[in-house]
mmCIF file of C-alpha atoms (C1' of nucleotides) in Angstrom:
data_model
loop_
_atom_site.group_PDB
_atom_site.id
_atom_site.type_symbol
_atom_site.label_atom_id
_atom_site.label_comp_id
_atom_site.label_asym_id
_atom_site.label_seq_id
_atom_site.Cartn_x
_atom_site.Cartn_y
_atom_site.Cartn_z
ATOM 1 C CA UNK R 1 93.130 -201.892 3.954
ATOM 2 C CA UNK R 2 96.767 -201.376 5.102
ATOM 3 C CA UNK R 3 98.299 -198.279 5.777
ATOM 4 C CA UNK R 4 98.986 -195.597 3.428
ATOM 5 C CA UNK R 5 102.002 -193.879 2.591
ATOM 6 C CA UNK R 6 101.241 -190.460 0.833
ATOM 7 C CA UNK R 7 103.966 -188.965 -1.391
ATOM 8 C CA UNK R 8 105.245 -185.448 -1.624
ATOM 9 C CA UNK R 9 102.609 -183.886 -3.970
ATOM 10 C CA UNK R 10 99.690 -186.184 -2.101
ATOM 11 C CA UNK R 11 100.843 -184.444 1.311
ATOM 12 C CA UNK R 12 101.485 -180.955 0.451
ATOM 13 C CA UNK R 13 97.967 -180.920 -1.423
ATOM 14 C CA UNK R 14 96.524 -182.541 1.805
ATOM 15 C CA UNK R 15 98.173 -180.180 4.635
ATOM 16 C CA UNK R 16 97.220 -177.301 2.102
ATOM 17 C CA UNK R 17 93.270 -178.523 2.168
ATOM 18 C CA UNK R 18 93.591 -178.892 6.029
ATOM 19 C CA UNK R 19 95.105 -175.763 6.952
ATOM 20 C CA UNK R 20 92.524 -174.302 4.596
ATOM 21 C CA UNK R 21 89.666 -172.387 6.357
ATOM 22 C CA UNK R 22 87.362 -173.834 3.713
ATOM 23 C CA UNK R 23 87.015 -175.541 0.320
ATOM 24 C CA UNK R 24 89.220 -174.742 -1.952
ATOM 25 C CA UNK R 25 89.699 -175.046 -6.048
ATOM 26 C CA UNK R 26 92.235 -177.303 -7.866
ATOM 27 C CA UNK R 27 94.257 -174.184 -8.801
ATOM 28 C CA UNK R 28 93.304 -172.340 -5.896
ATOM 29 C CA UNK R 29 95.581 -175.078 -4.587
ATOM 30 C CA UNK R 30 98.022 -174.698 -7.286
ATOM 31 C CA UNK R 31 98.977 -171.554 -6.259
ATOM 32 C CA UNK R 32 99.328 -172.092 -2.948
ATOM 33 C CA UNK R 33 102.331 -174.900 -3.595
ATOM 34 C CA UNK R 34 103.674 -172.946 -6.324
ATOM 35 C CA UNK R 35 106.354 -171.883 -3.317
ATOM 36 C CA UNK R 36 106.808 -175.406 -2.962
ATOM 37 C CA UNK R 37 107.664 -176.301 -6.749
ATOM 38 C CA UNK R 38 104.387 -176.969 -7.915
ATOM 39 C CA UNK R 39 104.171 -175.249 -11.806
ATOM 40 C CA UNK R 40 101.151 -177.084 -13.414
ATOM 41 C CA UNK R 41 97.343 -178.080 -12.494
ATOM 42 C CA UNK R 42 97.817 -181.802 -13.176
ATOM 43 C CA UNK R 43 100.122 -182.343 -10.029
ATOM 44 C CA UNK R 44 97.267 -180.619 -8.268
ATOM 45 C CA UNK R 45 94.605 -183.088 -10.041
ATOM 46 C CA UNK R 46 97.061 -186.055 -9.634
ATOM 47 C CA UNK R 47 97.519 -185.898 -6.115
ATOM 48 C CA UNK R 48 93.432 -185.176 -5.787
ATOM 49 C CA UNK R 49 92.368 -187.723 -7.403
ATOM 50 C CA UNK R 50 94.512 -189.843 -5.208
ATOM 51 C CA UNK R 51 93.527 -188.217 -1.699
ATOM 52 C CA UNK R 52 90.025 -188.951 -2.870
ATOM 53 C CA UNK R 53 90.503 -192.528 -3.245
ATOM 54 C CA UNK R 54 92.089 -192.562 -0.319
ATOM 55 C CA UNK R 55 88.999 -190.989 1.417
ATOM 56 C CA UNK R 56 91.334 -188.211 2.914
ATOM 57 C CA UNK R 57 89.549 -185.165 0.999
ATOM 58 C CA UNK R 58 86.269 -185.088 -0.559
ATOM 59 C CA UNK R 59 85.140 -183.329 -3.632
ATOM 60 C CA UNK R 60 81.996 -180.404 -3.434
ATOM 61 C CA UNK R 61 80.583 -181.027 -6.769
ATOM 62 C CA UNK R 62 78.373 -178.110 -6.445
ATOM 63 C CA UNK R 63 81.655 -175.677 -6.126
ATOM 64 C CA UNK R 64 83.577 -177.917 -8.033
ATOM 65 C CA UNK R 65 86.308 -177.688 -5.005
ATOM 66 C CA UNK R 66 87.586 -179.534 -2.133
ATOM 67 C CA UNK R 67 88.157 -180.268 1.474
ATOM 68 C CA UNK R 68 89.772 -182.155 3.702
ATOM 69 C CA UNK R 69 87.741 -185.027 5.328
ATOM 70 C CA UNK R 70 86.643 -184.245 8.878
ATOM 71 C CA UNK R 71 87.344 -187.500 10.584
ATOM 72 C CA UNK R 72 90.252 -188.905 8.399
ATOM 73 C CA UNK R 73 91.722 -192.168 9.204
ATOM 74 C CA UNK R 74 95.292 -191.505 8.396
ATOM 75 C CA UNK R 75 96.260 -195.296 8.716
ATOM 76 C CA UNK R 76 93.964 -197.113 6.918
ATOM 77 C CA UNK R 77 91.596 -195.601 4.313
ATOM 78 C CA UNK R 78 88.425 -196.479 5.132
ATOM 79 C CA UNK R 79 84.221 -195.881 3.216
ATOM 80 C CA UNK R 80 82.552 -193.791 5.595
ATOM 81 C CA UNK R 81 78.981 -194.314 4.572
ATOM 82 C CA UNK R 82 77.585 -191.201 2.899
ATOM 83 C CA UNK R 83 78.332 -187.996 3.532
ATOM 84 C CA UNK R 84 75.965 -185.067 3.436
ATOM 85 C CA UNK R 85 77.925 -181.704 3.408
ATOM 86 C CA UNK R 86 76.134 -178.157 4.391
ATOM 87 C CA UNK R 87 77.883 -175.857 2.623
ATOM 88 C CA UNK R 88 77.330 -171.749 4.033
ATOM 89 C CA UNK R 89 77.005 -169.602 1.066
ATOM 90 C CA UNK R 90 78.016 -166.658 3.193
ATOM 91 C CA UNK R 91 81.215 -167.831 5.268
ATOM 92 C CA UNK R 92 82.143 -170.891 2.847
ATOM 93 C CA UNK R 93 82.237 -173.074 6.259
ATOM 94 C CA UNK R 94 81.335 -176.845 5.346
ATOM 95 C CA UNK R 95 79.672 -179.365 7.840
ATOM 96 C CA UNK R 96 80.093 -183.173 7.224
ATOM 97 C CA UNK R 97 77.045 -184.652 8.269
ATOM 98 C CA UNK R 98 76.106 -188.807 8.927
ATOM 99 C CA UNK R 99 72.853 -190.381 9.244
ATOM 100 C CA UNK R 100 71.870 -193.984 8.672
ATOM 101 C CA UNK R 101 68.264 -192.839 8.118
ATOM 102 C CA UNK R 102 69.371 -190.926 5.180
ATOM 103 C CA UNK R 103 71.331 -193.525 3.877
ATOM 104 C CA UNK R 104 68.014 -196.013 4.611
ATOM 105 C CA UNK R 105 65.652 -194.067 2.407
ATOM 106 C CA UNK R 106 68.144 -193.680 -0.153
ATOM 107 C CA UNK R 107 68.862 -197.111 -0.365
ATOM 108 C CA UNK R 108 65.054 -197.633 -0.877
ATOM 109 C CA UNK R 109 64.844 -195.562 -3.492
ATOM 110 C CA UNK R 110 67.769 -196.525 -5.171
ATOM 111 C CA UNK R 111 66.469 -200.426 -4.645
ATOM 112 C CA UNK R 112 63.044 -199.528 -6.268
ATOM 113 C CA UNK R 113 64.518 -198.100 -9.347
ATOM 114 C CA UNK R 114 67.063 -201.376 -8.976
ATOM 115 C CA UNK R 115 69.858 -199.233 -9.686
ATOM 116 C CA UNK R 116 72.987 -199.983 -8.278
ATOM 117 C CA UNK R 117 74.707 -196.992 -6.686
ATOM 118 C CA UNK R 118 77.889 -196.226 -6.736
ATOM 119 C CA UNK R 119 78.287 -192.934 -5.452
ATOM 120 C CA UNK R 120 76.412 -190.657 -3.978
ATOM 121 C CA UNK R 121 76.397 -186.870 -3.312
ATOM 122 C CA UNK R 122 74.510 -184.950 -0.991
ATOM 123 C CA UNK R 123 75.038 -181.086 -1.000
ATOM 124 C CA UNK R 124 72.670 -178.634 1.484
ATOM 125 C CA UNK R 125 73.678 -175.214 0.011
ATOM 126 C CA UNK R 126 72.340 -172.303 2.709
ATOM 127 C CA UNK R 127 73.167 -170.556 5.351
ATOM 128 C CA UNK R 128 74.915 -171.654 8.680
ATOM 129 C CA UNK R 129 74.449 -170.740 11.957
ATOM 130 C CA UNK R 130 76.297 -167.991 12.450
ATOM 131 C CA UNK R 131 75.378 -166.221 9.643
ATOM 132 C CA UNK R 132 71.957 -166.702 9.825
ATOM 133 C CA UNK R 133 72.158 -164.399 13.361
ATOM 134 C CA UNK R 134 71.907 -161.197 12.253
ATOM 135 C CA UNK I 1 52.471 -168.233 -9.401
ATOM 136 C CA UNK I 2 51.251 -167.121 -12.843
ATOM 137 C CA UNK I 3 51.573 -168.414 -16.338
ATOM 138 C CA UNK I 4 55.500 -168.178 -17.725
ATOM 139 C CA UNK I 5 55.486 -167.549 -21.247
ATOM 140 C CA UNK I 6 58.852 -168.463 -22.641
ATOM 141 C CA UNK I 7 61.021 -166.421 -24.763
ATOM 142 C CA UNK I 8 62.065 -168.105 -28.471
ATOM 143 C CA UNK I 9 65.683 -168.737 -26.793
ATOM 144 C CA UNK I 10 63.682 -170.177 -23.753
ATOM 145 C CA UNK I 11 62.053 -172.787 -26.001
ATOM 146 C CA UNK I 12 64.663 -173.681 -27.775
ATOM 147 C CA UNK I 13 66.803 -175.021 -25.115
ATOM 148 C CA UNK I 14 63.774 -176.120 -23.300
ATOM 149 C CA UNK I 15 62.589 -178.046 -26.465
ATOM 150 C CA UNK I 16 66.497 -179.279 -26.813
ATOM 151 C CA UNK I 17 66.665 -180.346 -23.837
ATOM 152 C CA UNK I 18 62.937 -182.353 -23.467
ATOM 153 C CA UNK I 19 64.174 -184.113 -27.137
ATOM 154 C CA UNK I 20 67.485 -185.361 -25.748
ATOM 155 C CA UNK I 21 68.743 -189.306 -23.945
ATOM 156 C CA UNK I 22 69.568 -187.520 -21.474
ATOM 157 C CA UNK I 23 71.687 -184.778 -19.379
ATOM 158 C CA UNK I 24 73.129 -181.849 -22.290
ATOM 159 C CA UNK I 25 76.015 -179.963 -20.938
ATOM 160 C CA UNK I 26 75.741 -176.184 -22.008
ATOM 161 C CA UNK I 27 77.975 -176.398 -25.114
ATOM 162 C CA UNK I 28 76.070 -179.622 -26.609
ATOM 163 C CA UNK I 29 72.992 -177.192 -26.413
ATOM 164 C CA UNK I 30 74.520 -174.577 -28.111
ATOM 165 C CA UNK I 31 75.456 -177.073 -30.605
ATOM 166 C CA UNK I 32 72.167 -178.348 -31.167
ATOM 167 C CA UNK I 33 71.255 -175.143 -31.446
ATOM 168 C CA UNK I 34 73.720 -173.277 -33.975
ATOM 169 C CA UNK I 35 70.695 -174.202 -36.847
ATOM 170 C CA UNK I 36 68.640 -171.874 -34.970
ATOM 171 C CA UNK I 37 70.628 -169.080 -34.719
ATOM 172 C CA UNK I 38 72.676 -169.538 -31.420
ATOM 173 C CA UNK I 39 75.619 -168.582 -31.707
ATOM 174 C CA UNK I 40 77.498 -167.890 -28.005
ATOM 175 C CA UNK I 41 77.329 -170.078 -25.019
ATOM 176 C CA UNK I 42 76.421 -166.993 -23.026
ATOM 177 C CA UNK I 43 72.604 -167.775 -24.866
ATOM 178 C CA UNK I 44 72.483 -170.989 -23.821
ATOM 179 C CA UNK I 45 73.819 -170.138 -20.103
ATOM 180 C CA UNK I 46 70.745 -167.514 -20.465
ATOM 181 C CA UNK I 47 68.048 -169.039 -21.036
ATOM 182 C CA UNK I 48 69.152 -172.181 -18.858
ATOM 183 C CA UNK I 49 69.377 -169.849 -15.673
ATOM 184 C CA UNK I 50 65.914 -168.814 -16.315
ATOM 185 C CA UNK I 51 64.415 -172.374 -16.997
ATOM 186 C CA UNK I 52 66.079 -173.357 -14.068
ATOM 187 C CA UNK I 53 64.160 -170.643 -12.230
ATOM 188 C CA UNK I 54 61.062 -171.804 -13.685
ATOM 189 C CA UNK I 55 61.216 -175.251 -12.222
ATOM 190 C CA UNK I 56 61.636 -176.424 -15.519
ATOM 191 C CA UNK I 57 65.131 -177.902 -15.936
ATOM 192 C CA UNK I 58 67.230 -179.616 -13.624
ATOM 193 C CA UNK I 59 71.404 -178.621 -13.111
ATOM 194 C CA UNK I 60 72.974 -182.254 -12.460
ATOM 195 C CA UNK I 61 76.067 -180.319 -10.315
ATOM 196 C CA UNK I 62 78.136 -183.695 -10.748
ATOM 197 C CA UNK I 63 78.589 -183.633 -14.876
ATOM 198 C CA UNK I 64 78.056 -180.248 -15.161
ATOM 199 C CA UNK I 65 75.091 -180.501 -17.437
ATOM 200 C CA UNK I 66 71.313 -180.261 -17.051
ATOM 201 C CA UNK I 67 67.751 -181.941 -18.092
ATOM 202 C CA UNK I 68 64.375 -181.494 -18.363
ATOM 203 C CA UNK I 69 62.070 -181.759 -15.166
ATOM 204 C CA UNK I 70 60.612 -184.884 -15.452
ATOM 205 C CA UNK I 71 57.364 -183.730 -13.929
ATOM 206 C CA UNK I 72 57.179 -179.977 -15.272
ATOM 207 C CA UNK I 73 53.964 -177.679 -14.556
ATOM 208 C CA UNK I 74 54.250 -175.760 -17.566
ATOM 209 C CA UNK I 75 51.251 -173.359 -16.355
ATOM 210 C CA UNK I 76 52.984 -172.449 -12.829
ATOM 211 C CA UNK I 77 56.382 -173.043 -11.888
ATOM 212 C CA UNK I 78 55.980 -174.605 -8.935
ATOM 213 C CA UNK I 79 58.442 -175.599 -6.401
ATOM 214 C CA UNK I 80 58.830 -179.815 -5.943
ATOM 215 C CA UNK I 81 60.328 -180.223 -2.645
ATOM 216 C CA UNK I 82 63.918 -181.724 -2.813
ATOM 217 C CA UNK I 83 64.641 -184.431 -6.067
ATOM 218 C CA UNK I 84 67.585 -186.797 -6.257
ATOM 219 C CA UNK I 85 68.701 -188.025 -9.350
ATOM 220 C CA UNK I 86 69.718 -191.363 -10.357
ATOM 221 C CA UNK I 87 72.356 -191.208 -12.857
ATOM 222 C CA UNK I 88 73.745 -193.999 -14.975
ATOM 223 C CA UNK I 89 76.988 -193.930 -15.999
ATOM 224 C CA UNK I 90 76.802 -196.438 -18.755
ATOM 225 C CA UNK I 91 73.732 -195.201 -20.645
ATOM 226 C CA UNK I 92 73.223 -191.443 -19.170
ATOM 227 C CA UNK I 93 70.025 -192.251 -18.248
ATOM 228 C CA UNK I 94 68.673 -190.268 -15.333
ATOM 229 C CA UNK I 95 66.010 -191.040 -13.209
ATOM 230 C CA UNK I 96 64.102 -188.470 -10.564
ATOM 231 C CA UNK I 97 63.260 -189.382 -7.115
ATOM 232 C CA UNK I 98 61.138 -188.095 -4.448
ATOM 233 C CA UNK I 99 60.894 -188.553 -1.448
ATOM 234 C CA UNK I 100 59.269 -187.886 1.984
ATOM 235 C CA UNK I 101 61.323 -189.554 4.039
ATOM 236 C CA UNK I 102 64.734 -188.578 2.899
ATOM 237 C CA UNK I 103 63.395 -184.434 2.649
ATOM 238 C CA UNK I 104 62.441 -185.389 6.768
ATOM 239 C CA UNK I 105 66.004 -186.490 7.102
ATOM 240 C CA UNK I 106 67.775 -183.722 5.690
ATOM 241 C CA UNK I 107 65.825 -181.136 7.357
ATOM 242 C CA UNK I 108 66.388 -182.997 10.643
ATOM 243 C CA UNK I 109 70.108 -182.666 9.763
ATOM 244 C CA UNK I 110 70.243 -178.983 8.932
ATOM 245 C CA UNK I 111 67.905 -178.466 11.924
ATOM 246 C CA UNK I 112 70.671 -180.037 13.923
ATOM 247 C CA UNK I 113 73.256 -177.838 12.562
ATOM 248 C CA UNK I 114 70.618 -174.719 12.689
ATOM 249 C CA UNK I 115 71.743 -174.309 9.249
ATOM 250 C CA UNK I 116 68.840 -172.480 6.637
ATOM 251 C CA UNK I 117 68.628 -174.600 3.573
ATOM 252 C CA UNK I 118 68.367 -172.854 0.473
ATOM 253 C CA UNK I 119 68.742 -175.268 -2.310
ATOM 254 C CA UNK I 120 69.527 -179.047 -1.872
ATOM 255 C CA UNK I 121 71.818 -181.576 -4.189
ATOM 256 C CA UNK I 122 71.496 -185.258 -4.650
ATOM 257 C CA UNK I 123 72.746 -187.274 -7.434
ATOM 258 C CA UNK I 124 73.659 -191.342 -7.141
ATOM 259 C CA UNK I 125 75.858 -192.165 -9.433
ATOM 260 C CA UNK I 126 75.784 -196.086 -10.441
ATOM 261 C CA UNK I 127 74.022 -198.335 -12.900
ATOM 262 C CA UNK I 128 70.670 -198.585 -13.999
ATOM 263 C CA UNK I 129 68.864 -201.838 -14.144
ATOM 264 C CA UNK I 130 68.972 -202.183 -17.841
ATOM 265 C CA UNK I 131 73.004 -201.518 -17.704
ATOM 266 C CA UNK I 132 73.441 -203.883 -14.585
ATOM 267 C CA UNK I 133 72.158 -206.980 -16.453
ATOM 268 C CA UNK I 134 74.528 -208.376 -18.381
ATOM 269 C "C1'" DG Q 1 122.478 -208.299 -11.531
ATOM 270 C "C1'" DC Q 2 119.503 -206.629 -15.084
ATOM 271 C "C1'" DA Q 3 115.407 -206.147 -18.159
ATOM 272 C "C1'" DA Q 4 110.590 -205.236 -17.646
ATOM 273 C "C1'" DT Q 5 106.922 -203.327 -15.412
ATOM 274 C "C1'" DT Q 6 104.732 -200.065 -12.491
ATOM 275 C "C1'" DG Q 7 103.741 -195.729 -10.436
ATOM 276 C "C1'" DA Q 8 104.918 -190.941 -9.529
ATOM 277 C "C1'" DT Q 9 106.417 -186.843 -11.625
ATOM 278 C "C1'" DG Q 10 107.155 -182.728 -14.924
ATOM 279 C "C1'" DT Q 11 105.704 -179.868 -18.811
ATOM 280 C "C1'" DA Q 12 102.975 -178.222 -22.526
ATOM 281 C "C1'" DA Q 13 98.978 -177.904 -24.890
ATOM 282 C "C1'" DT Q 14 94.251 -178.150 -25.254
ATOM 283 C "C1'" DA Q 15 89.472 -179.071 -24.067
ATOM 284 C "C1'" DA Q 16 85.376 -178.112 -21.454
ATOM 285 C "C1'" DC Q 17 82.644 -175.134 -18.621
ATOM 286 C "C1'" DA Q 18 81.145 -170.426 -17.258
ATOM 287 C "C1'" DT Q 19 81.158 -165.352 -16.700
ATOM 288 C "C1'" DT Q 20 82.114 -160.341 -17.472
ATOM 289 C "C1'" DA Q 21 81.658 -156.416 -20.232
ATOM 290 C "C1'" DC Q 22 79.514 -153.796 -23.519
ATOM 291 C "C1'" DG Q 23 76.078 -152.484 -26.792
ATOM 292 C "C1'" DT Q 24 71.393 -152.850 -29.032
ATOM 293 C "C1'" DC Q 25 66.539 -153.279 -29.194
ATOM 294 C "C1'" DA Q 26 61.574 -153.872 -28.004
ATOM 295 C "C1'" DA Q 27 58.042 -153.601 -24.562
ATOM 296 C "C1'" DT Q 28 56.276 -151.388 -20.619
ATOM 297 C "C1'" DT Q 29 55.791 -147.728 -17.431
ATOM 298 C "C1'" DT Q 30 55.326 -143.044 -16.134
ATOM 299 C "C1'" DA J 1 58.178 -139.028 -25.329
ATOM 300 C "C1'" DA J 2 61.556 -140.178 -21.723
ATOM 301 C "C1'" DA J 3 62.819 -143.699 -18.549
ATOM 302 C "C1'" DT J 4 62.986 -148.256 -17.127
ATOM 303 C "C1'" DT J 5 63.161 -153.041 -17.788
ATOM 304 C "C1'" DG J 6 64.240 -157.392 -19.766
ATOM 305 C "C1'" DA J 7 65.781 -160.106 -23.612
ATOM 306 C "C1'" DC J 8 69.196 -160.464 -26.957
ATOM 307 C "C1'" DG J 9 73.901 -160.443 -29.636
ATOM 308 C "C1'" DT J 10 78.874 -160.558 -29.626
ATOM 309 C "C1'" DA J 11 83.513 -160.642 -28.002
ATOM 310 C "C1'" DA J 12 86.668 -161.477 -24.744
ATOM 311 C "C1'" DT J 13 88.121 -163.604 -20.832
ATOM 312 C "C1'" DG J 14 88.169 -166.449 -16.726
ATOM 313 C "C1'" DT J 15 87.901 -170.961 -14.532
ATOM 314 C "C1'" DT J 16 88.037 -175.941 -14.298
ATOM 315 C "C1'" DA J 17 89.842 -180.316 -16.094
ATOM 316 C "C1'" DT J 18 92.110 -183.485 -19.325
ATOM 317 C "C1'" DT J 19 95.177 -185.403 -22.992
ATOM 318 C "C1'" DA J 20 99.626 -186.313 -24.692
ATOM 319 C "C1'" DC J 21 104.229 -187.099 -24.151
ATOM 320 C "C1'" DA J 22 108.640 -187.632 -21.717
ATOM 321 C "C1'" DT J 23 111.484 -188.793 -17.585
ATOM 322 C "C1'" DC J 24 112.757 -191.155 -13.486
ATOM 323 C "C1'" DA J 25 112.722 -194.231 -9.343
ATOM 324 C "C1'" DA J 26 111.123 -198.381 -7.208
ATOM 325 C "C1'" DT J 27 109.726 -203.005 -7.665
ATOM 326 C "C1'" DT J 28 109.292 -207.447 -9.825
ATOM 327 C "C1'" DG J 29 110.745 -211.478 -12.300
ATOM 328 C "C1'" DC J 30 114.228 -213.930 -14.428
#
DNA sequence: GCAATTGATGTAATAACATTACGTCAATTT
DNA sequence: AAATTGACGTAATGTTATTACATCAATTGC
């Protein structure tokens, strides 16, 4: 797919998710532009919905909230496979996580209910590393 | 773990939620329910926290709404290891999945990240066989 | 060039989902 | 009988997301 021009909404509702320390909520967002002439939570939703087709920002549905991708590719949007995210209850941190083996045995199970997936959403709610050390 | 009787509000949305298609949000319960006395969403979101507790009802995190455990223990509430849901987004239907393999997966991936898993999430979104053929 | 379409934007209003706060009551415990 | 606990009722509010409608700029087709 060829490159990928964001407008001015699209990027100041990107930068804001990647200079975030964690996930953040459509109007958490919102507020954050409002400096930058943002007044209403569908030019928050407008621009998301775009950055997610893009595959530049994913969506936590178990927060309902959002972060930026970890391993964007700024020129060319691109389907990374699926994404498992482990999501600290404690510090908010979120860790993107791959596996093909994952994707294998979902596949299968997917395949033996024939269902044809089109999305899938893998959330590991818990406790990360650092806050597990006590 | 020992016998759980349910409270009448238990049953209720328990019994609502066994009747229905498929997935109720919280407000379509209290809907349902109005007949029977309900009157505030805060008795629905009640009696669902503690069903949910029970192993009885499942939260669908991606369309905010919930469903009956397909497999429920009414005696003891019993943990199932981690379930993924199929979900079809032409006839609601949802399916649950279990899985050795994939609950191996995941815990190799939090074991990677030494992150402490506390409740998992996984819901494919897509199209049932029924809704496929056409 | 100019009309028509397309896509981004702005604003307001509303819908949908969930929680906080406060008070009552019945059952159990001490 | 007092104290605690857990379920319940009600109102108000907070949070998340969408619908509806209008404007404007860029692109397309003639």
């Amino acid at each position: 797919m060829a490159i990928q021009k964001l407008t001015k909404n699209q990027s100041l509702v990107l930068d804001a998710l990647e200079h975030a320390e964690g996930p953040l909520s459509a109007y958490t967002i919102l507020d954050k532009l409002r400096d930058h002439g943002f007044r209403a939570p569908l030019q928050v939703y407008r621009a998301l919905d775009k950055l997610l087709e893009f595959g530049l920002i994913h969506r936590l549905e178990s927060m309902n909230s959002f972060v930026a991708c970890a391993h964007p590719d700024h020129h060319h949007h691109h389907d990374h496979g699926v994404t498992a995210f482990a999501i600290c209850e404690d510090c908010g941190q979120v860790t993107e996580m791959h596996d093909a083996g994952m994707e294998e045995r979902l596949s299968v199970l997917a395949g033996n209910q024939h269902f044809k997936t089109e999305k899938t959403t893998i959330e590991i709610r818990g406790h990360c590393q650092n806050c597990t050390a006590e």
